[in-house]
Tab-separated table of N, CA and C in Angstrom:
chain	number	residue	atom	x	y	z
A	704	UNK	N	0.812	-1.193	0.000
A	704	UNK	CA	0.000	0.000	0.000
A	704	UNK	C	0.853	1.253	0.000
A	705	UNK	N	0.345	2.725	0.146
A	705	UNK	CA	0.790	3.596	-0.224
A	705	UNK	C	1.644	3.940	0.567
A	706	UNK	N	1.059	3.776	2.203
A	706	UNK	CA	1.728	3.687	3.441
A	706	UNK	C	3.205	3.106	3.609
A	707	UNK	N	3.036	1.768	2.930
A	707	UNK	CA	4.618	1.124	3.398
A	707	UNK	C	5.277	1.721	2.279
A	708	UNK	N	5.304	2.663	1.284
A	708	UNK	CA	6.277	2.912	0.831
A	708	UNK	C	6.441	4.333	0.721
A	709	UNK	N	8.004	4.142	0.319
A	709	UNK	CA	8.591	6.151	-0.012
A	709	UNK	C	8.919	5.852	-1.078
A	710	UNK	N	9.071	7.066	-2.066
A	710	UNK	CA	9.946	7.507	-2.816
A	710	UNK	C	10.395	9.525	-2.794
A	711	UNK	N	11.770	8.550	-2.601
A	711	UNK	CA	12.551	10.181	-2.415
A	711	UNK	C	13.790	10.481	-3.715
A	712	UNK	N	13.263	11.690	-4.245
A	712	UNK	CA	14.372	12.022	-5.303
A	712	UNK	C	15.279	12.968	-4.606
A	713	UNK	N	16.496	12.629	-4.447
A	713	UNK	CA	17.620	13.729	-4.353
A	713	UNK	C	18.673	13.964	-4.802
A	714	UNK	N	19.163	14.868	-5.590
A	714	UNK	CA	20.244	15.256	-6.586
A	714	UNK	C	19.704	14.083	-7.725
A	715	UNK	N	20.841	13.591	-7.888
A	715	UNK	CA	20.860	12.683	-9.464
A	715	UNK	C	20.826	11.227	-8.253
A	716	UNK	N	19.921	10.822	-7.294
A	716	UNK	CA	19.643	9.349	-6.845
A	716	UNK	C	18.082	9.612	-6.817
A	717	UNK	N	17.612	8.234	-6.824
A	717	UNK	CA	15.829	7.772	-6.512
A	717	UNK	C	15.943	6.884	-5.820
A	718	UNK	N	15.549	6.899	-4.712
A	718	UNK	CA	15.210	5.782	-3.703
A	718	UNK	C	13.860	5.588	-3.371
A	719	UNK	N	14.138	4.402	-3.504
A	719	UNK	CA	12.690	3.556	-3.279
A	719	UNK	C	12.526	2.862	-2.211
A	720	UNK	N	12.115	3.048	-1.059
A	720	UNK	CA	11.853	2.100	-0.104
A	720	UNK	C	10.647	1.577	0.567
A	721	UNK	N	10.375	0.434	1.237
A	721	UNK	CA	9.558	-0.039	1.137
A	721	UNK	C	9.632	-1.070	2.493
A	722	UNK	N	8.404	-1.035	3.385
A	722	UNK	CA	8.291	-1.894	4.352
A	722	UNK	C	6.643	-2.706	4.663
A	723	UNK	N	7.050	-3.766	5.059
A	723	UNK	CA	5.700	-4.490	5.514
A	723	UNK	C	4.945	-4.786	7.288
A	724	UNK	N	4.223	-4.189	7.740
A	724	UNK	CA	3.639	-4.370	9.129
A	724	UNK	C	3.537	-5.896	9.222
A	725	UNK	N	4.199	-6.109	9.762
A	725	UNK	CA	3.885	-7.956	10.642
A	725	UNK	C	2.850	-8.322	11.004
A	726	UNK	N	1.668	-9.108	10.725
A	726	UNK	CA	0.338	-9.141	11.337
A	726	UNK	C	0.215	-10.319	11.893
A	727	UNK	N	0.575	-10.479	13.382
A	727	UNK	CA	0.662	-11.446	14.354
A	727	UNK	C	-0.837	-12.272	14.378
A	728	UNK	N	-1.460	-12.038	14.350
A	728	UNK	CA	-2.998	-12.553	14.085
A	728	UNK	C	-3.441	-13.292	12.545
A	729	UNK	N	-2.705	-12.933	11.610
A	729	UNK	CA	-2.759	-13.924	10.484
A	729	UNK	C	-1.671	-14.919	10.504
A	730	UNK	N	-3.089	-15.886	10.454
A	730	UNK	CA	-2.136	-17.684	9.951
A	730	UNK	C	-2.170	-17.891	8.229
A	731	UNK	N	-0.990	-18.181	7.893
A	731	UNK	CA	-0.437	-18.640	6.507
A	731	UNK	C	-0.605	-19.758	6.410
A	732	UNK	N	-0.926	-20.589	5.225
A	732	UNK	CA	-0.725	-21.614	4.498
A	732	UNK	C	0.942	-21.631	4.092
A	733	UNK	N	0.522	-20.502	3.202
A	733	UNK	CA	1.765	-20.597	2.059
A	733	UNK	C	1.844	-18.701	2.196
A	734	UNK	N	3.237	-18.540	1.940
A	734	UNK	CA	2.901	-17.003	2.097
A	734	UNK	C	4.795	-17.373	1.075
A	735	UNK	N	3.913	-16.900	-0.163
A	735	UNK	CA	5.108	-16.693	-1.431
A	735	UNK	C	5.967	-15.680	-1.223
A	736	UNK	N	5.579	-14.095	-1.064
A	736	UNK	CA	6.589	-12.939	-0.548
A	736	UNK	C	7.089	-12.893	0.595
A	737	UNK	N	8.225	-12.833	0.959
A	737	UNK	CA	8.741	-12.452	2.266
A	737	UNK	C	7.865	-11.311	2.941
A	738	UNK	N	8.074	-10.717	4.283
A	738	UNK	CA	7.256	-9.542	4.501
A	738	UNK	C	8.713	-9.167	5.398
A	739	UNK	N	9.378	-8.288	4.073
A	739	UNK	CA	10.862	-8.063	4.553
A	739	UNK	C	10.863	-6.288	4.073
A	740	UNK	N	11.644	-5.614	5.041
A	740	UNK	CA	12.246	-4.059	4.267
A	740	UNK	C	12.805	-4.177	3.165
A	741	UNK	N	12.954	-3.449	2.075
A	741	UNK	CA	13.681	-3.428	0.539
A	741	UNK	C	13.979	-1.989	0.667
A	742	UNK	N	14.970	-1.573	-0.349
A	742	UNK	CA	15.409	-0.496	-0.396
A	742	UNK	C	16.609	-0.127	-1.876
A	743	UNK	N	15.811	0.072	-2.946
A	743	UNK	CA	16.890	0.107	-4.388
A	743	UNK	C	16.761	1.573	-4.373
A	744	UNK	N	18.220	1.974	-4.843
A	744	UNK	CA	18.712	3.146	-5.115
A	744	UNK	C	18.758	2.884	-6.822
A	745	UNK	N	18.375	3.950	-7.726
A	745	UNK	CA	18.923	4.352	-9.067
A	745	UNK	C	19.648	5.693	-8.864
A	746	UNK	N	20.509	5.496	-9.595
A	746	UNK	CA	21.087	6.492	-10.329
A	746	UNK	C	20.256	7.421	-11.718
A	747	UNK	N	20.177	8.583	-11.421
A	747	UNK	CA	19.671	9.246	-12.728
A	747	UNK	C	20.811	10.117	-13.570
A	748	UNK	N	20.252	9.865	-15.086
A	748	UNK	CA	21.114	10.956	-15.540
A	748	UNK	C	21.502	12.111	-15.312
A	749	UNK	N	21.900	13.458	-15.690
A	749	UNK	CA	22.022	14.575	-15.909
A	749	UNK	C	20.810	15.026	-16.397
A	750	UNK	N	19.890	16.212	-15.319
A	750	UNK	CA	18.416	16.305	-16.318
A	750	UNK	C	17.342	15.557	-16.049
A	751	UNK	N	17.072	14.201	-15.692
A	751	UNK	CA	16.135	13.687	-15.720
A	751	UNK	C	15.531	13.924	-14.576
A	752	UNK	N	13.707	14.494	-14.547
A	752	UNK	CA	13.387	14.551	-13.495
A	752	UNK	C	12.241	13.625	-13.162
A	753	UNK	N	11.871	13.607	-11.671
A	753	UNK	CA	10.818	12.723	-11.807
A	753	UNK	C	9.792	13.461	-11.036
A	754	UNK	N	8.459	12.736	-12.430
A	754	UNK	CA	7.239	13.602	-12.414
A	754	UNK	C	6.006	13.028	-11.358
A	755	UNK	N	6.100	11.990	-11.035
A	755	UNK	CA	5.433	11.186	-10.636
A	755	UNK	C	5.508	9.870	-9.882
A	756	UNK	N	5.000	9.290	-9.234
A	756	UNK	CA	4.588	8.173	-9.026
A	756	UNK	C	3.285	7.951	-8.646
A	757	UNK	N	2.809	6.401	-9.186
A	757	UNK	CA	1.688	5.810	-9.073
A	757	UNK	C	1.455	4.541	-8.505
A	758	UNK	N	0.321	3.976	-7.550
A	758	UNK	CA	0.281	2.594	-7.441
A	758	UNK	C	-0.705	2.347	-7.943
A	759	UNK	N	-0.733	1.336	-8.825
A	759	UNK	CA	-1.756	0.678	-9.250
A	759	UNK	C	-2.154	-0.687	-9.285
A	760	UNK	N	-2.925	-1.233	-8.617
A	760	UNK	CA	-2.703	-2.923	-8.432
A	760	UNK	C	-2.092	-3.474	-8.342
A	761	UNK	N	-1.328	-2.677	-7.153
A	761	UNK	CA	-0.147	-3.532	-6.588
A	761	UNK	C	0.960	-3.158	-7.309
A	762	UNK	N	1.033	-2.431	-8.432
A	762	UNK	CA	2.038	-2.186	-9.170
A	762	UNK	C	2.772	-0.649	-8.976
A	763	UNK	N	4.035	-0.113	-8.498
A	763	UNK	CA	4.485	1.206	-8.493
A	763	UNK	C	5.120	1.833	-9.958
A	764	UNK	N	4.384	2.577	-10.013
A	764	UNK	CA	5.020	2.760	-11.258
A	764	UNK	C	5.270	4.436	-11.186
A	765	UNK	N	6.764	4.913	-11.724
A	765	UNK	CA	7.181	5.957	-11.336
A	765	UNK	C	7.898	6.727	-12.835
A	766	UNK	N	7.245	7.821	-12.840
A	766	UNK	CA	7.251	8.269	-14.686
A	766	UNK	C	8.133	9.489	-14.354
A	767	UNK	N	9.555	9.595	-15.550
A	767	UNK	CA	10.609	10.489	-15.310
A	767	UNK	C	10.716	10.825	-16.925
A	768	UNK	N	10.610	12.202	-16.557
A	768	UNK	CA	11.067	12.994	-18.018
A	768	UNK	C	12.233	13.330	-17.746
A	769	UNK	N	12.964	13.388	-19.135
A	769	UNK	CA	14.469	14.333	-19.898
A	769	UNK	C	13.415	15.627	-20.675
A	770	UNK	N	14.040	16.507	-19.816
A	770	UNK	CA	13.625	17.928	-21.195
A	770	UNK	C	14.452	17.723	-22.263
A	771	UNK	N	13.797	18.186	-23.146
A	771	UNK	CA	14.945	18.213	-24.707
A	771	UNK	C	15.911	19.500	-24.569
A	772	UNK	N	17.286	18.801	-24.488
A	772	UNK	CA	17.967	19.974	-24.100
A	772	UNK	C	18.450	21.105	-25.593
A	773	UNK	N	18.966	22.306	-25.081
A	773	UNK	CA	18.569	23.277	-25.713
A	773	UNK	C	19.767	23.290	-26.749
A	774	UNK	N	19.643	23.609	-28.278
A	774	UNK	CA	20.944	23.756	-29.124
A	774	UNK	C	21.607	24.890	-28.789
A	775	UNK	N	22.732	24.985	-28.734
A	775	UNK	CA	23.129	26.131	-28.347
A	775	UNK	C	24.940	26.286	-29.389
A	776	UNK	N	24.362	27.233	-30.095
A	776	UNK	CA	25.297	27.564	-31.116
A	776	UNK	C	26.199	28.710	-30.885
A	777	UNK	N	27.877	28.495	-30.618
A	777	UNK	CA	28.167	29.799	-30.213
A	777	UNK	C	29.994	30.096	-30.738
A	778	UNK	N	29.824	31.257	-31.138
A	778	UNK	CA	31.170	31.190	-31.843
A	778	UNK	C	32.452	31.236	-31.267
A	779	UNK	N	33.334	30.734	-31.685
A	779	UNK	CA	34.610	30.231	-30.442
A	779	UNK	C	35.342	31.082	-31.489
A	780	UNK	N	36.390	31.580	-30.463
A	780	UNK	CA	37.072	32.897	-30.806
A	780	UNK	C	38.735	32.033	-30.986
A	781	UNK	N	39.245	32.345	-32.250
A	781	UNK	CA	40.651	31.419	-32.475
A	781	UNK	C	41.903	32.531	-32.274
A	782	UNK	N	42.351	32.096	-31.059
A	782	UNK	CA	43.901	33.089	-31.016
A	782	UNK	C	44.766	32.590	-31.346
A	783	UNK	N	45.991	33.233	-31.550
A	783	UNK	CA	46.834	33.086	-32.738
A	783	UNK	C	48.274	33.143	-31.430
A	784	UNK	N	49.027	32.532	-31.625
A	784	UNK	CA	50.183	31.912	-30.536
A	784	UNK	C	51.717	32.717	-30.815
């Protein structure tokens, strides 16, 4: 849920972290996921920011734009030695 998780952008890293409440009162059969802390760091480029995140059925999904960076044409001055 929205609760057990963060996401924090700072400088050029994204961290994602993520925890699960222990629920002493539920009995398992079979319990496929661990109910463990996680924590992945990315690296971002130069520029890329992030616009968003979403959960959606269980799924996080986190949307990062690059602006189109700008042409920049400029005349270099040639000295003579």
């Amino acid at each position: 849920g929205r609760d057990e998780l963060d996401v924090v952008a700072e400088d050029n890293q994204l961290l994602v972290r993520g925890r699960q409440k222990e629920d002493a009162g539920r009995q398992y059969l079979h319990r496929g996921i661990a109910a463990r802390q996680f924590q992945r760091n990315f690296l971002l480029a130069d520029g890329v920011v992030v616009q968003e995140a979403e959960l959606k059925n269980g799924m996080l999904m986190i949307s990062l734009v690059r602006p189109k960076a700008e042409k920049i044409a400029r005349t270099i001055e040639i000295r003579s030695a």
